[in-house]
mmCIF file of C-alpha atoms in Angstrom:
data_model
loop_
_atom_site.group_PDB
_atom_site.id
_atom_site.type_symbol
_atom_site.label_atom_id
_atom_site.label_comp_id
_atom_site.label_asym_id
_atom_site.label_seq_id
_atom_site.Cartn_x
_atom_site.Cartn_y
_atom_site.Cartn_z
ATOM 1 C CA PHE A 294 63.976 -39.839 46.324
ATOM 2 C CA GLU A 295 66.017 -42.785 47.605
ATOM 3 C CA PRO A 296 63.935 -43.518 50.769
ATOM 4 C CA GLY A 297 60.980 -44.079 48.467
ATOM 5 C CA ARG A 298 62.945 -46.551 46.313
ATOM 6 C CA LEU A 299 64.109 -48.550 49.331
ATOM 7 C CA SER A 300 60.644 -48.583 50.873
ATOM 8 C CA LYS A 301 59.116 -50.123 47.741
ATOM 9 C CA VAL A 302 61.065 -53.318 48.471
ATOM 10 C CA VAL A 303 60.073 -53.405 52.132
ATOM 11 C CA ILE A 304 56.411 -52.635 51.326
ATOM 12 C CA PRO A 305 55.512 -53.864 47.830
ATOM 13 C CA HIS A 306 52.749 -51.555 46.696
ATOM 14 C CA GLN A 307 51.298 -50.247 43.453
ATOM 15 C CA PHE A 308 51.367 -46.445 43.612
ATOM 16 C CA HIS A 309 48.472 -44.963 41.647
ATOM 17 C CA TYR A 310 48.423 -41.388 42.917
ATOM 18 C CA TYR A 311 50.674 -39.278 45.076
ATOM 19 C CA VAL A 312 50.854 -35.766 46.480
ATOM 20 C CA LEU A 313 54.084 -33.907 47.245
ATOM 21 C CA SER A 314 53.151 -31.683 50.178
ATOM 22 C CA ASP A 315 53.554 -31.034 53.885
ATOM 23 C CA CYS A 316 51.390 -33.791 55.379
ATOM 24 C CA THR A 317 51.724 -32.287 58.875
ATOM 25 C CA LYS A 318 49.337 -29.520 57.845
ATOM 26 C CA SER A 319 46.505 -32.031 57.649
ATOM 27 C CA TRP A 320 47.298 -33.776 60.938
ATOM 28 C CA ALA A 321 46.012 -31.013 63.192
ATOM 29 C CA ASP A 322 42.650 -31.080 61.402
ATOM 30 C CA ASN A 323 42.304 -34.873 61.507
ATOM 31 C CA LYS A 324 39.669 -36.014 63.955
ATOM 32 C CA GLU A 325 40.217 -39.297 65.733
ATOM 33 C CA GLY A 326 39.505 -42.201 63.416
ATOM 34 C CA VAL A 327 39.836 -40.105 60.261
ATOM 35 C CA LYS A 328 42.637 -41.346 58.005
ATOM 36 C CA SER A 329 44.217 -39.678 55.009
ATOM 37 C CA PHE A 330 47.131 -41.586 53.493
ATOM 38 C CA ASP A 331 48.065 -45.040 52.216
ATOM 39 C CA THR A 332 51.791 -44.240 52.363
ATOM 40 C CA ILE A 333 53.739 -41.325 53.818
ATOM 41 C CA VAL A 334 57.396 -40.834 52.819
ATOM 42 C CA SER A 335 59.017 -37.994 54.730
ATOM 43 C CA PHE A 336 62.342 -36.399 55.593
ATOM 44 C CA PRO A 337 61.496 -34.284 58.666
ATOM 45 C CA PRO A 338 63.997 -31.559 59.667
ATOM 46 C CA LEU A 339 66.544 -33.450 61.746
ATOM 47 C CA GLY A 340 66.593 -32.501 65.423
ATOM 48 C CA LEU A 341 64.407 -29.408 64.975
ATOM 49 C CA MET A 342 62.440 -28.585 68.130
ATOM 50 C CA VAL A 343 59.099 -26.759 67.886
ATOM 51 C CA PRO A 344 56.667 -25.477 70.541
ATOM 52 C CA VAL A 345 53.767 -27.801 71.311
ATOM 53 C CA THR A 346 50.410 -26.215 70.508
ATOM 54 C CA LYS A 347 46.920 -27.346 71.379
ATOM 55 C CA GLU A 348 46.159 -27.899 67.707
ATOM 56 C CA MET A 349 48.889 -30.565 67.485
ATOM 57 C CA GLY A 350 46.907 -32.919 69.683
ATOM 58 C CA ILE A 351 50.005 -33.982 71.618
ATOM 59 C CA LYS A 352 49.036 -35.473 74.986
ATOM 60 C CA TRP A 353 52.538 -35.524 76.482
ATOM 61 C CA PRO A 354 53.331 -33.009 79.256
ATOM 62 C CA VAL A 355 56.036 -31.249 77.210
ATOM 63 C CA LYS A 356 56.392 -27.693 75.934
ATOM 64 C CA MET A 357 58.739 -28.525 73.044
ATOM 65 C CA ILE A 358 58.810 -31.503 70.697
ATOM 66 C CA SER A 359 61.137 -32.579 67.909
ATOM 67 C CA LEU A 360 59.562 -32.808 64.480
ATOM 68 C CA GLU A 361 60.782 -36.397 64.330
ATOM 69 C CA ASP A 362 58.718 -37.275 67.425
ATOM 70 C CA TYR A 363 55.753 -35.382 66.010
ATOM 71 C CA PHE A 364 56.121 -37.240 62.717
ATOM 72 C CA LEU A 365 56.165 -40.634 64.452
ATOM 73 C CA CYS A 366 53.298 -39.734 66.778
ATOM 74 C CA LYS A 367 50.809 -38.264 64.308
ATOM 75 C CA GLY A 368 51.998 -39.888 61.088
ATOM 76 C CA CYS A 369 50.948 -43.410 62.093
ATOM 77 C CA ASP A 370 47.546 -42.126 63.156
ATOM 78 C CA SER A 371 47.057 -40.592 59.697
ATOM 79 C CA LEU A 372 47.393 -43.878 57.803
ATOM 80 C CA ASN A 373 44.621 -45.748 56.070
ATOM 81 C CA PRO A 374 44.241 -49.447 57.047
ATOM 82 C CA GLY A 375 47.262 -51.313 55.726
ATOM 83 C CA GLY A 376 49.183 -48.064 55.174
ATOM 84 C CA HIS A 377 52.867 -47.418 55.814
ATOM 85 C CA LEU A 378 54.976 -44.561 57.139
ATOM 86 C CA ILE A 379 58.573 -44.124 55.915
ATOM 87 C CA GLY A 380 60.886 -41.517 57.398
ATOM 88 C CA VAL A 381 64.563 -40.597 57.652
ATOM 89 C CA MET A 382 65.566 -40.112 61.306
ATOM 90 C CA LEU A 383 68.670 -39.238 63.283
ATOM 91 C CA ASN A 384 70.146 -42.408 64.745
ATOM 92 C CA ASN A 385 69.597 -41.184 68.304
ATOM 93 C CA VAL A 386 65.851 -41.562 67.718
ATOM 94 C CA LEU A 387 66.524 -45.312 67.751
ATOM 95 C CA PHE A 388 67.722 -45.330 71.371
ATOM 96 C CA ARG A 389 67.024 -41.878 72.862
ATOM 97 C CA GLU A 390 65.076 -41.828 76.130
ATOM 98 C CA GLY A 391 62.438 -39.323 77.324
ATOM 99 C CA SER A 392 59.399 -38.711 75.128
ATOM 100 C CA THR A 393 61.145 -40.348 72.173
ATOM 101 C CA GLY A 394 61.719 -43.506 74.211
ATOM 102 C CA LYS A 395 58.056 -43.648 75.235
ATOM 103 C CA GLN A 396 57.032 -43.183 71.624
ATOM 104 C CA ARG A 397 59.383 -45.945 70.500
ATOM 105 C CA GLU A 398 58.053 -48.273 73.215
ATOM 106 C CA ARG A 399 54.483 -47.686 72.028
ATOM 107 C CA LEU A 400 55.378 -48.378 68.402
ATOM 108 C CA VAL A 401 57.222 -51.600 69.263
ATOM 109 C CA ARG A 402 54.482 -52.903 71.585
ATOM 110 C CA GLU A 403 51.808 -52.143 68.985
ATOM 111 C CA LYS A 404 53.937 -54.038 66.428
ATOM 112 C CA ARG A 405 54.053 -51.091 64.060
ATOM 113 C CA VAL A 406 57.788 -51.176 63.305
ATOM 114 C CA LYS A 407 58.424 -53.083 60.071
ATOM 115 C CA ALA A 408 62.047 -52.225 59.258
ATOM 116 C CA VAL A 409 64.985 -50.036 60.291
ATOM 117 C CA ILE A 410 67.831 -49.457 57.815
ATOM 118 C CA GLN A 411 70.947 -47.712 59.123
ATOM 119 C CA LEU A 412 72.433 -45.476 56.408
ATOM 120 C CA PRO A 413 76.035 -44.276 55.910
ATOM 121 C CA SER A 414 77.278 -41.254 57.822
ATOM 122 C CA ASN A 415 78.148 -38.049 55.975
ATOM 123 C CA MET A 416 75.614 -38.961 53.311
ATOM 124 C CA LEU A 417 73.596 -35.746 53.443
ATOM 125 C CA TYR A 418 74.754 -32.337 52.319
ATOM 126 C CA ASN A 419 75.899 -30.108 55.212
ATOM 127 C CA ILE A 420 74.920 -32.786 57.774
ATOM 128 C CA GLY A 421 77.564 -35.087 59.214
ATOM 129 C CA ALA A 422 75.188 -36.904 61.562
ATOM 130 C CA SER A 423 74.244 -40.527 60.914
ATOM 131 C CA VAL A 424 70.658 -41.303 59.954
ATOM 132 C CA SER A 425 68.410 -44.323 59.496
ATOM 133 C CA LEU A 426 65.349 -45.138 57.448
ATOM 134 C CA MET A 427 62.352 -46.285 59.496
ATOM 135 C CA VAL A 428 59.368 -48.122 58.019
ATOM 136 C CA LEU A 429 56.225 -48.284 60.168
ATOM 137 C CA SER A 430 52.823 -49.808 59.507
ATOM 138 C CA ASP A 431 49.220 -49.185 60.457
ATOM 139 C CA LYS A 432 47.718 -51.071 63.420
ATOM 140 C CA THR A 433 45.781 -53.331 61.058
ATOM 141 C CA ASN A 434 49.030 -54.797 59.713
ATOM 142 C CA PRO A 435 51.047 -55.876 62.811
ATOM 143 C CA ASN A 436 54.664 -56.995 62.431
ATOM 144 C CA GLU A 437 55.721 -59.997 64.514
ATOM 145 C CA GLU A 438 59.350 -59.418 63.504
ATOM 146 C CA ILE A 439 61.400 -56.309 62.726
ATOM 147 C CA LEU A 440 63.911 -56.264 59.885
ATOM 148 C CA PHE A 441 67.180 -54.577 60.839
ATOM 149 C CA MET A 442 69.740 -53.705 58.179
ATOM 150 C CA ASP A 443 73.116 -52.064 58.694
ATOM 151 C CA ALA A 444 73.894 -50.358 55.389
ATOM 152 C CA SER A 445 76.327 -47.902 56.983
ATOM 153 C CA THR A 446 79.282 -49.339 55.042
ATOM 154 C CA LEU A 447 77.489 -49.679 51.691
ATOM 155 C CA PHE A 448 78.645 -46.444 50.098
ATOM 156 C CA VAL A 449 81.142 -44.975 47.664
ATOM 157 C CA LYS A 450 83.085 -41.763 48.220
ATOM 158 C CA ASP A 451 82.133 -38.737 46.146
ATOM 159 C CA LYS A 452 84.505 -35.965 47.155
ATOM 160 C CA ARG A 453 83.402 -35.077 50.705
ATOM 161 C CA ARG A 454 80.166 -37.028 50.665
ATOM 162 C CA ASN A 455 79.345 -40.711 51.034
ATOM 163 C CA VAL A 456 76.890 -41.928 48.398
ATOM 164 C CA LEU A 457 74.652 -44.868 49.304
ATOM 165 C CA GLN A 458 74.987 -47.899 47.012
ATOM 166 C CA VAL A 459 71.248 -48.063 46.466
ATOM 167 C CA GLU A 460 71.305 -50.942 43.977
ATOM 168 C CA GLU A 461 73.402 -53.062 46.352
ATOM 169 C CA VAL A 462 71.036 -52.339 49.261
ATOM 170 C CA LEU A 463 67.991 -53.105 47.100
ATOM 171 C CA ASN A 464 69.545 -56.367 45.945
ATOM 172 C CA ILE A 465 70.193 -57.534 49.515
ATOM 173 C CA LEU A 466 66.685 -56.560 50.610
ATOM 174 C CA LEU A 467 65.102 -58.359 47.664
ATOM 175 C CA HIS A 468 66.979 -61.568 48.438
ATOM 176 C CA HIS A 469 66.191 -61.234 52.156
ATOM 177 C CA TYR A 470 62.450 -60.957 51.581
ATOM 178 C CA TYR A 471 61.923 -63.176 48.558
ATOM 179 C CA ALA A 472 64.842 -65.665 48.525
ATOM 180 C CA LEU A 473 65.360 -65.097 44.807
ATOM 181 C CA PRO A 474 67.225 -67.841 42.911
ATOM 182 C CA ASP A 475 70.474 -66.173 41.871
ATOM 183 C CA GLU A 476 73.730 -68.117 41.614
ATOM 184 C CA GLN A 477 75.730 -64.893 41.294
ATOM 185 C CA PHE A 478 74.401 -63.455 44.560
ATOM 186 C CA ASP A 479 76.470 -64.047 47.689
ATOM 187 C CA ALA A 480 73.922 -65.364 50.199
ATOM 188 C CA GLY A 481 76.341 -64.500 53.002
ATOM 189 C CA LEU A 482 75.532 -60.817 52.461
ATOM 190 C CA ILE A 483 72.047 -61.370 53.912
ATOM 191 C CA ALA A 484 73.404 -62.583 57.258
ATOM 192 C CA LYS A 485 76.134 -59.924 57.191
ATOM 193 C CA TYR A 486 73.864 -56.931 56.686
ATOM 194 C CA THR A 487 70.349 -57.984 57.771
ATOM 195 C CA ILE A 488 68.561 -59.773 60.584
ATOM 196 C CA SER A 489 64.884 -60.270 61.448
ATOM 197 C CA VAL A 490 64.255 -59.979 65.188
ATOM 198 C CA PRO A 491 61.052 -61.013 67.014
ATOM 199 C CA VAL A 492 59.289 -58.135 68.751
ATOM 200 C CA ALA A 493 59.686 -59.917 72.102
ATOM 201 C CA ASP A 494 63.490 -59.791 71.713
ATOM 202 C CA VAL A 495 63.367 -56.062 70.926
ATOM 203 C CA ILE A 496 61.328 -55.490 74.097
ATOM 204 C CA ALA A 497 63.946 -57.444 76.039
ATOM 205 C CA LYS A 498 66.581 -55.052 74.620
ATOM 206 C CA GLU A 499 64.680 -52.120 76.183
ATOM 207 C CA TYR A 500 63.079 -51.154 72.857
ATOM 208 C CA SER A 501 66.354 -50.267 71.160
ATOM 209 C CA LEU A 502 65.928 -50.035 67.386
ATOM 210 C CA SER A 503 69.604 -49.698 66.525
ATOM 211 C CA PRO A 504 70.440 -52.267 63.791
ATOM 212 C CA SER A 505 74.068 -52.584 64.897
ATOM 213 C CA ARG A 506 72.977 -53.783 68.338
ATOM 214 C CA TYR A 507 71.246 -56.867 66.918
ATOM 215 C CA LEU A 508 73.736 -57.592 64.166
ATOM 216 C CA MET A 509 76.554 -57.274 66.713
ATOM 217 C CA ASP A 510 74.886 -59.959 68.853
ATOM 218 C CA GLU A 511 75.148 -62.323 65.893
ATOM 219 C CA LEU A 512 78.794 -61.362 65.403
ATOM 220 C CA GLU A 513 79.619 -61.897 69.075
ATOM 221 C CA ASP A 514 78.211 -65.418 68.915
ATOM 222 C CA SER A 515 80.739 -66.263 66.192
ATOM 223 C CA ILE A 516 83.779 -64.712 67.926
ATOM 224 C CA GLN A 517 86.199 -67.145 69.518
ATOM 225 C CA ILE A 518 87.308 -65.729 72.877
ATOM 226 C CA PRO A 519 90.853 -66.821 73.845
ATOM 227 C CA GLU A 520 91.188 -68.948 76.951
ATOM 228 C CA GLY A 521 91.613 -66.860 80.066
ATOM 229 C CA TYR A 522 89.744 -63.867 78.622
ATOM 230 C CA GLU A 523 86.166 -62.733 79.073
ATOM 231 C CA ALA A 524 83.947 -60.585 76.854
ATOM 232 C CA LEU A 525 82.247 -57.741 78.721
ATOM 233 C CA PRO A 526 79.605 -55.227 77.597
ATOM 234 C CA LEU A 527 81.072 -51.768 77.028
ATOM 235 C CA GLN A 528 78.580 -50.329 79.531
ATOM 236 C CA ASP A 529 80.298 -52.399 82.251
ATOM 237 C CA LEU A 530 83.632 -50.744 81.477
ATOM 238 C CA VAL A 531 82.698 -47.086 81.064
ATOM 239 C CA THR A 532 80.500 -44.555 82.819
ATOM 240 C CA ILE A 533 78.646 -41.747 81.075
ATOM 241 C CA ASN A 534 79.519 -38.339 82.494
ATOM 242 C CA ASN A 535 76.647 -35.848 82.289
ATOM 243 C CA GLY A 536 78.977 -32.887 82.618
ATOM 244 C CA SER A 537 79.386 -32.885 86.398
ATOM 245 C CA PRO A 538 82.943 -32.405 87.746
ATOM 246 C CA ILE A 539 84.671 -35.677 88.689
ATOM 247 C CA SER A 540 87.684 -36.402 90.850
ATOM 248 C CA ILE A 541 90.937 -37.268 89.134
ATOM 249 C CA ASN A 542 91.077 -40.290 91.444
ATOM 250 C CA ALA A 543 87.890 -41.640 89.822
ATOM 251 C CA ILE A 544 89.524 -41.815 86.388
ATOM 252 C CA ARG A 545 91.066 -45.106 85.387
ATOM 253 C CA THR A 546 93.805 -45.047 82.776
ATOM 254 C CA ILE A 547 93.767 -47.960 80.359
ATOM 255 C CA ARG A 548 97.054 -48.771 78.671
ATOM 256 C CA GLY A 549 97.391 -50.463 75.330
ATOM 257 C CA ARG A 550 98.575 -53.721 76.927
ATOM 258 C CA ASP A 551 95.685 -53.854 79.470
#
């Protein structure tokens, strides 16, 4: 289970005993303050919405909830002191608004987010959507910085599927965390694929947990802009259309030479 292998680098831990089961079945029975797990590694059904029941203990005023939101909400509360939660999530969980955004804001403010690793697209069978690996910690182990890694290009093609280069990712993570002496390792890979961001800077970015957003900031700082030109955020150039009809006069055509 590759998420488990990657998480062992982010959270060095000696595993003595493990259970392969549906941990959500124990969440509804957990009373406040009662913990169950040292580490939870999960792959919740991506994007699956389920009805909210009283037994779930969800306090949000919603009738439906994604299992990813439920996992993030109840999973952290089921950790023993010093425990960690590792889950594979759709990338839109990293920036989606609504209940997911409120959940993400809570996790960032409580300093529970330890690492976010963006994985290659088309990596999963029958799922073309892009996903990321999130590593969260218990309240007793706050994280002053969040590690972001963009591993979306670290893959090899296997017919129709992209296969993550796990050993390459592990090697970069090991050198990022432990600064291992290795003359054969290209230290430039650390700055290319990883960055540690203070929680305050993530809050300033409106709680976005998308690795590319922070690594792109580093890239933009190194780009030489030609004289007479100006770099603008994409959001200043485009407008999101929510499906409402728009006038043809409101559409601006951009030519290749513009």
